[in-house]
Structure formats: C-alpha cells, structure tokens
C-alpha cells in the first residue's frame, strides 16, 4: 500500500469516526432535537440570556418548509463540491500536460542530439 493510500484510508476512517462516535455514545440524547444546527443552538442561547431580544434583520428569502431549506443547502454543498473538483481536476490536468510536453521535448532532443530543444530545422 502506497503512502498516499495509507493517508487516504486514515482520513476516511477519521471521517467515519466523526459521524459514528456521537451516535454510538448517545451524545445529545438529553436534548429534544439532538443534532440541530448551530443557528438553532445560538437562537436558544440568546433567548435564554435575553428573552426580549429582537433580531435586527430578517432573511432575504424564507423557505416555505424545512425540506426545501435542506434541499437548498444540499444544492449549495453540491455546487461547492463541483467547483472544488473542477479546480483540482484542472490543476492535475495542467500538471500532467506539462509533464507530457517535457517528455516529448526530451524525446525529440534524444532523437536528434545536434538540434537545440525548441528549435526546428
């Protein structure tokens, strides 16, 4: 197993552990909704500290249901992952293209030792 494969396997195990450990140990069982988002946690903390607090802005768009909100969040995550995958794919393609071009130049220089690289007769 190569070094990169070992690192990737370790990272995969760590991500799986991050997902399974809270469920296995029952973290959050004492709450009504154990795995709410940070926004809901912040709202709960603010109302406990200051029950008369009034938000100073309102959202530009309020989805009609939680399912639509989840779908929009999943779409946003998918678009972000697509942009990152495209970027890394382009970088890898450029690197591979440069390596192939260097190999081609070396092969041409090896075939005609009198010719300077990049110069055609």
Backbone as a printed PyTorch tensor [residue, N CA C, xyz], in Angstrom:
tensor([[[  0.8480,  -1.1730,   0.0000],
         [  0.0000,   0.0000,   0.0000],
         [  0.8960,   1.2390,   0.0000]],

        [[  0.6190,   2.1550,  -0.9160],
         [  1.4520,   3.3500,  -1.0210],
         [  1.1610,   4.3120,   0.1340]],

        [[  2.0250,   5.2730,   0.2890],
         [  1.8860,   6.2580,   1.3740],
         [  0.5890,   7.0530,   1.2170]],

        [[  0.2570,   7.4630,  -0.0150],
         [ -0.9760,   8.2230,  -0.2500],
         [ -2.2090,   7.3950,   0.0690]],

        [[ -2.1690,   6.1110,  -0.2740],
         [ -3.3070,   5.2360,   0.0220],
         [ -3.4940,   5.0880,   1.5240]],

        [[ -2.3990,   5.0080,   2.2620],
         [ -2.4880,   4.9040,   3.7180],
         [ -3.0850,   6.1730,   4.3220]],

        [[ -2.6400,   7.3160,   3.8250],
         [ -3.1610,   8.5930,   4.3230],
         [ -4.6450,   8.7140,   4.0040]],

        [[ -5.0400,   8.3630,   2.7750],
         [ -6.4480,   8.4470,   2.3930],
         [ -7.3100,   7.5090,   3.2290]],

        [[ -6.8000,   6.3080,   3.5020],
         [ -7.5410,   5.3650,   4.3380],
         [ -7.6960,   5.9070,   5.7470]],

        [[ -6.6400,   6.4750,   6.3060],
         [ -6.7050,   7.0570,   7.6410],
         [ -7.7200,   8.2000,   7.6960]],

        [[ -7.7100,   9.0620,   6.6940],
         [ -8.6690,  10.1730,   6.6590],
         [-10.1010,   9.6670,   6.5480]],

        [[-10.3190,   8.6310,   5.7550],
         [-11.6510,   8.0540,   5.6210],
         [-12.1260,   7.4700,   6.9520]],

        [[-11.2430,   6.7960,   7.6640],
         [-11.5920,   6.2320,   8.9720],
         [-11.9160,   7.3590,   9.9610]],

        [[-11.1420,   8.4350,   9.9380],
         [-11.4090,   9.5560,  10.8440],
         [-12.7590,  10.2100,  10.5590]],

        [[-13.0950,  10.3860,   9.2820],
         [-14.3830,  10.9810,   8.9270],
         [-15.5180,  10.0660,   9.3690]],

        [[-15.3640,   8.7660,   9.1500],
         [-16.3910,   7.8180,   9.5860],
         [-16.5350,   7.8610,  11.1100]],

        [[-15.4150,   7.9670,  11.8280],
         [-15.4670,   8.0420,  13.2890],
         [-16.1990,   9.3000,  13.7480]],

        [[-15.9730,  10.4140,  13.0520],
         [-16.6690,  11.6510,  13.4130],
         [-18.1770,  11.5140,  13.2390]],

        [[-18.6010,  10.6980,  12.3070],
         [-20.0280,  10.5030,  12.0870],
         [-20.6250,   9.4860,  13.0500]],

        [[-19.8650,   8.4590,  13.4120],
         [-20.4060,   7.3520,  14.2040],
         [-20.2930,   7.5840,  15.7090]],

        [[-19.2170,   8.1810,  16.1730],
         [-18.9900,   8.3330,  17.6160],
         [-20.1310,   9.0720,  18.3280]],

        [[-20.6240,  10.2050,  17.8210],
         [-21.7330,  10.8640,  18.5310],
         [-22.9730,   9.9820,  18.6200]],

        [[-23.2240,   9.1790,  17.6010],
         [-24.3820,   8.2920,  17.6430],
         [-24.1590,   7.1260,  18.5990]],

        [[-22.9600,   6.5580,  18.5790],
         [-22.6590,   5.3910,  19.4120],
         [-22.6660,   5.7310,  20.8990]],

        [[-22.1690,   6.8990,  21.2640],
         [-22.0990,   7.2730,  22.6760],
         [-23.3310,   8.0410,  23.1460]],

        [[-24.2850,   8.2470,  22.2580],
         [-25.5210,   8.9210,  22.6490],
         [-25.3490,  10.3720,  22.9990]],

        [[-24.3650,  11.0230,  22.3900],
         [-24.1660,  12.4450,  22.6610],
         [-25.3670,  13.2210,  22.1230]],

        [[-26.0060,  13.9550,  22.9650],
         [-27.1620,  14.7250,  22.5460],
         [-28.4780,  14.0590,  22.8820]],

        [[-28.4520,  12.8920,  23.5320],
         [-29.7020,  12.2200,  23.8860],
         [-30.5320,  13.0130,  24.8920]],

        [[-29.8820,  13.8880,  25.6490],
         [-30.5940,  14.6650,  26.6550],
         [-31.3920,  15.8250,  26.0470]],

        [[-31.2180,  16.0700,  24.7500],
         [-31.9110,  17.1840,  24.0970],
         [-33.1500,  16.6800,  23.3640]],

        [[-34.0980,  17.6070,  23.1650],
         [-35.3040,  17.2520,  22.4090],
         [-34.9520,  16.9650,  20.9520]],

        [[-34.1400,  17.8280,  20.3550],
         [-33.6350,  17.6170,  18.9990],
         [-32.1140,  17.5430,  19.1130]],

        [[-31.5450,  16.3420,  19.1410],
         [-30.1290,  16.1990,  19.4840],
         [-29.1470,  16.7810,  18.4760]],

        [[-29.4700,  16.8150,  17.2280],
         [-28.4870,  17.2550,  16.2370],
         [-29.0010,  18.4510,  15.4390]],

        [[-29.3900,  19.4940,  16.1380],
         [-29.8200,  20.7130,  15.4660],
         [-28.6000,  21.4960,  15.0090]],

        [[-28.8170,  22.4230,  14.1220],
         [-27.7110,  23.2200,  13.5960],
         [-27.2570,  24.2900,  14.5670]],

        [[-26.1720,  24.9450,  14.2120],
         [-25.5950,  25.9880,  15.0630],
         [-26.5320,  27.1890,  15.1820]],

        [[-27.3020,  27.4600,  14.1290],
         [-28.2330,  28.5870,  14.1900],
         [-29.2780,  28.3810,  15.2840]],

        [[-29.8230,  27.1700,  15.3530],
         [-30.8440,  26.8920,  16.3690],
         [-30.2380,  26.9340,  17.7650]],

        [[-29.0080,  26.4270,  17.9050],
         [-28.3330,  26.4790,  19.2100],
         [-28.0940,  27.9330,  19.6360]],

        [[-27.6690,  28.7680,  18.7020],
         [-27.4210,  30.1810,  19.0180],
         [-28.7150,  30.8840,  19.3960]],

        [[-29.7800,  30.5900,  18.6610],
         [-31.0690,  31.2100,  18.9640],
         [-31.5410,  30.8260,  20.3620]],

        [[-31.3700,  29.5660,  20.7240],
         [-31.7530,  29.1030,  22.0640],
         [-30.9270,  29.8090,  23.1370]],

        [[-29.6310,  29.9270,  22.9300],
         [-28.7630,  30.5870,  23.9050],
         [-29.1310,  32.0590,  24.0590]],

        [[-29.4250,  32.7320,  22.9500],
         [-29.7710,  34.1630,  23.0090],
         [-31.0760,  34.3650,  23.7550]],

        [[-32.0910,  33.5350,  23.4700],
         [-33.3760,  33.7140,  24.1580],
         [-33.2780,  33.3760,  25.6410]],

        [[-32.3340,  32.4890,  26.0260],
         [-32.1350,  32.2220,  27.4500],
         [-31.4830,  33.4150,  28.1470]],

        [[-30.5600,  34.0820,  27.4560],
         [-29.8470,  35.2230,  28.0430],
         [-30.7350,  36.4560,  28.0830]],

        [[-31.4110,  36.7350,  26.9540],
         [-32.2470,  37.9360,  26.8570],
         [-33.5590,  37.5720,  26.1620]],

        [[-34.5960,  37.2620,  26.9230],
         [-35.8640,  36.8390,  26.3200],
         [-36.5300,  37.9210,  25.4680]],

        [[-36.2050,  39.1990,  25.6890],
         [-36.8260,  40.2900,  24.9340],
         [-36.0410,  40.6700,  23.6920]],

        [[-35.0340,  39.8860,  23.3310],
         [-34.1850,  40.2240,  22.1830],
         [-34.9920,  40.2080,  20.8890]],

        [[-34.8000,  41.2400,  20.0920],
         [-35.4270,  41.3350,  18.7650],
         [-34.3230,  41.3080,  17.7060]],

        [[-34.3940,  40.4010,  16.7380],
         [-33.3780,  40.3760,  15.6680],
         [-33.3750,  41.7050,  14.9150]],

        [[-32.2090,  42.1470,  14.4940],
         [-32.0960,  43.4300,  13.8110],
         [-32.1430,  43.3060,  12.2920]],

        [[-32.3600,  42.1120,  11.7820],
         [-32.5760,  41.9330,  10.3490],
         [-33.4260,  40.6900,  10.1400]],

        [[-33.9490,  40.5600,   8.9280],
         [-34.7250,  39.3620,   8.5880],
         [-34.1270,  38.7540,   7.3230]],

        [[-34.3020,  37.4580,   7.1240],
         [-33.7190,  36.8070,   5.9450],
         [-34.3040,  37.3690,   4.6470]],

        [[-33.4920,  37.3420,   3.5870],
         [-33.9780,  37.7980,   2.2830],
         [-35.0090,  36.8290,   1.7220]],

        [[-34.7890,  35.5390,   1.9690],
         [-35.7220,  34.5140,   1.4890],
         [-35.9430,  33.5060,   2.6030]],

        [[-37.1750,  33.2530,   2.9170],
         [-37.5280,  32.2730,   3.9450],
         [-38.1870,  31.0850,   3.2460]],

        [[-37.5010,  29.9320,   3.1840],
         [-38.1010,  28.7660,   2.5210],
         [-39.4060,  28.3690,   3.2030]],

        [[-40.3740,  27.9040,   2.4080],
         [-41.6760,  27.5660,   2.9880],
         [-41.6610,  26.3570,   3.9330]],

        [[-40.6510,  25.4760,   3.8070],
         [-40.6000,  24.3190,   4.6950],
         [-39.1510,  23.9220,   4.9630]],

        [[-38.9740,  23.1000,   5.9710],
         [-37.6430,  22.6180,   6.3220],
         [-37.0490,  21.7320,   5.2360]],

        [[-37.9130,  20.9940,   4.5150],
         [-37.4200,  20.1310,   3.4460],
         [-36.8020,  20.9470,   2.3210]],

        [[-37.4430,  22.0510,   1.9710],
         [-36.9140,  22.9090,   0.9100],
         [-35.6180,  23.5630,   1.3720]],

        [[-35.5770,  23.9620,   2.6260],
         [-34.3490,  24.5370,   3.1720],
         [-33.2030,  23.5230,   3.1110]],

        [[-33.4830,  22.2730,   3.4630],
         [-32.4680,  21.2230,   3.3890],
         [-32.0360,  20.9730,   1.9440]],

        [[-32.9950,  20.9880,   1.0240],
         [-32.6690,  20.7770,  -0.3880],
         [-31.7810,  21.9000,  -0.9180]],

        [[-32.0820,  23.1370,  -0.5440],
         [-31.2500,  24.2600,  -0.9810],
         [-29.8500,  24.1620,  -0.3920]],

        [[-29.7490,  23.7370,   0.8510],
         [-28.4360,  23.5620,   1.4690],
         [-27.6510,  22.4590,   0.7670]],

        [[-28.3150,  21.3500,   0.4370],
         [-27.6530,  20.2530,  -0.2810],
         [-27.2110,  20.7090,  -1.6680]],

        [[-28.0280,  21.5080,  -2.3320],
         [-27.6570,  22.0380,  -3.6510],
         [-26.4320,  22.9380,  -3.5330]],

        [[-26.4100,  23.7740,  -2.5170],
         [-25.2560,  24.6540,  -2.2940],
         [-23.9970,  23.8330,  -2.0390]],

        [[-24.1040,  22.7890,  -1.2380],
         [-22.9550,  21.9320,  -0.9520],
         [-22.4890,  21.2140,  -2.2210]],

        [[-23.4180,  20.7370,  -3.0340],
         [-23.0640,  20.0440,  -4.2700],
         [-22.3710,  20.9850,  -5.2510]],

        [[-22.8700,  22.2100,  -5.3590],
         [-22.2190,  23.1840,  -6.2450],
         [-20.8050,  23.5030,  -5.7620]],

        [[-20.6340,  23.6660,  -4.4730],
         [-19.3010,  23.9250,  -3.9180],
         [-18.3570,  22.7630,  -4.1780]],

        [[-18.8420,  21.5410,  -3.9860],
         [-18.0100,  20.3640,  -4.2560],
         [-17.6570,  20.2760,  -5.7330]],

        [[-18.6040,  20.6350,  -6.5980],
         [-18.3310,  20.6210,  -8.0380],
         [-17.2590,  21.6280,  -8.4240]],

        [[-17.3310,  22.8190,  -7.8500],
         [-16.3210,  23.8380,  -8.1390],
         [-14.9440,  23.3830,  -7.6690]],

        [[-14.8720,  22.8190,  -6.4760],
         [-13.5880,  22.3190,  -5.9710],
         [-13.0540,  21.1740,  -6.8300]],

        [[-13.9210,  20.2430,  -7.2090],
         [-13.4910,  19.1180,  -8.0460],
         [-12.9950,  19.6130,  -9.4030]],

        [[-13.6860,  20.5870,  -9.9830],
         [-13.2460,  21.1520, -11.2560],
         [-11.8710,  21.7930, -11.1140]],

        [[-11.6810,  22.5760, -10.0590],
         [-10.4080,  23.2530,  -9.8430],
         [ -9.2610,  22.2510,  -9.7200]],

        [[ -9.4510,  21.2370,  -8.8650],
         [ -8.3850,  20.2550,  -8.6870],
         [ -8.1720,  19.4300,  -9.9450]],

        [[ -9.2240,  19.1680, -10.7020],
         [ -9.0740,  18.4580, -11.9690],
         [ -8.2810,  19.2610, -12.9800]],

        [[ -8.5490,  20.5510, -13.0690],
         [ -7.8020,  21.4160, -13.9880],
         [ -6.3330,  21.4820, -13.5780]],

        [[ -6.0820,  21.6100, -12.2840],
         [ -4.6790,  21.6440, -11.8200],
         [ -3.9470,  20.3560, -12.1660]],

        [[ -4.6040,  19.2410, -11.9370],
         [ -3.9590,  17.9580, -12.2390],
         [ -3.7490,  17.8070, -13.7390]],

        [[ -4.7290,  18.1970, -14.5370],
         [ -4.5920,  18.1220, -15.9860],
         [ -3.4510,  18.9780, -16.5100]],

        [[ -3.3130,  20.1660, -15.9650],
         [ -2.2100,  21.0370, -16.3790],
         [ -0.8620,  20.4250, -16.0260]],

        [[ -0.7850,  19.8680, -14.8150],
         [  0.4570,  19.2370, -14.3870],
         [  0.8040,  18.0530, -15.2820]],

        [[ -0.1810,  17.2430, -15.6250],
         [  0.0550,  16.1020, -16.5000],
         [  0.4270,  16.5660, -17.9070]],

        [[ -0.2090,  17.6240, -18.3860],
         [  0.1140,  18.1580, -19.7010],
         [  1.5400,  18.6890, -19.7700]],

        [[  1.9540,  19.3770, -18.7210],
         [  3.3290,  19.8780, -18.6790],
         [  4.3250,  18.7270, -18.6550]],

        [[  4.0210,  17.6730, -17.9060],
         [  4.9200,  16.5180, -17.8430],
         [  5.0210,  15.8360, -19.2070]],

        [[  3.8970,  15.7060, -19.8940],
         [  3.9140,  15.0900, -21.2290],
         [  4.6890,  15.9480, -22.2160]],

        [[  4.5300,  17.2680, -22.1240],
         [  5.2540,  18.1570, -23.0330],
         [  6.7570,  18.0590, -22.7850]],

        [[  7.1760,  17.9840, -21.5260],
         [  8.6020,  17.8270, -21.2180],
         [  9.1300,  16.4910, -21.7330]],

        [[  8.3540,  15.4350, -21.5800],
         [  8.7710,  14.1270, -22.0950],
         [  8.9250,  14.1690, -23.6120]],

        [[  7.9880,  14.8320, -24.2750],
         [  8.0390,  14.9490, -25.7310],
         [  9.2780,  15.7320, -26.1690]],

        [[  9.5770,  16.8200, -25.4500],
         [ 10.7680,  17.6060, -25.7870],
         [ 12.0420,  16.7920, -25.5680]],

        [[ 12.0820,  16.0380, -24.4830],
         [ 13.2530,  15.2010, -24.2220],
         [ 13.4020,  14.1110, -25.2700]],

        [[ 12.2760,  13.5450, -25.6960],
         [ 12.3190,  12.5030, -26.7270],
         [ 12.8030,  13.0780, -28.0570]],

        [[ 12.3460,  14.2770, -28.3950],
         [ 12.7810,  14.9160, -29.6390],
         [ 14.2620,  15.2720, -29.5610]],

        [[ 14.7010,  15.7410, -28.4020],
         [ 16.1130,  16.1000, -28.2420],
         [ 16.9810,  14.8500, -28.2830]],

        [[ 16.4940,  13.7290, -27.7700],
         [ 17.2470,  12.4820, -27.7950],
         [ 17.3400,  11.9050, -29.2000]],

        [[ 16.3420,  12.1380, -30.0320],
         [ 16.3500,  11.6120, -31.4000],
         [ 17.3330,  12.3730, -32.2740]],

        [[ 17.5030,  13.6720, -32.0470],
         [ 18.4180,  14.4990, -32.8470],
         [ 19.3160,  15.2600, -31.8760]],

        [[ 20.4500,  14.6870, -31.4560],
         [ 21.2900,  15.3140, -30.4380],
         [ 21.8930,  16.6510, -30.8850]],

        [[ 21.9990,  16.9190, -32.1940],
         [ 22.5650,  18.1840, -32.6680],
         [ 21.5640,  19.3270, -32.5990]],

        [[ 20.2790,  19.0090, -32.5740],
         [ 19.2410,  20.0540, -32.5810],
         [ 19.0430,  20.5790, -31.1700]],

        [[ 18.8980,  21.8900, -31.0500],
         [ 18.6350,  22.5040, -29.7620],
         [ 17.1560,  22.3210, -29.4310]],

        [[ 16.8250,  22.1510, -28.1710],
         [ 15.4040,  21.9930, -27.8040],
         [ 14.6110,  23.2320, -28.1790]],

        [[ 13.4380,  23.0180, -28.7550],
         [ 12.5950,  24.1240, -29.1520],
         [ 12.9430,  24.7130, -30.5010]],

        [[ 13.9690,  24.2300, -31.1470],
         [ 14.3850,  24.7600, -32.4380],
         [ 14.1510,  23.6960, -33.5050]],

        [[ 13.5470,  24.0820, -34.6030],
         [ 13.2680,  23.1450, -35.6910],
         [ 14.1920,  23.4140, -36.8570]],

        [[ 14.5870,  22.3670, -37.5220],
         [ 15.4950,  22.5100, -38.6660],
         [ 14.7420,  22.7530, -39.9410]]])
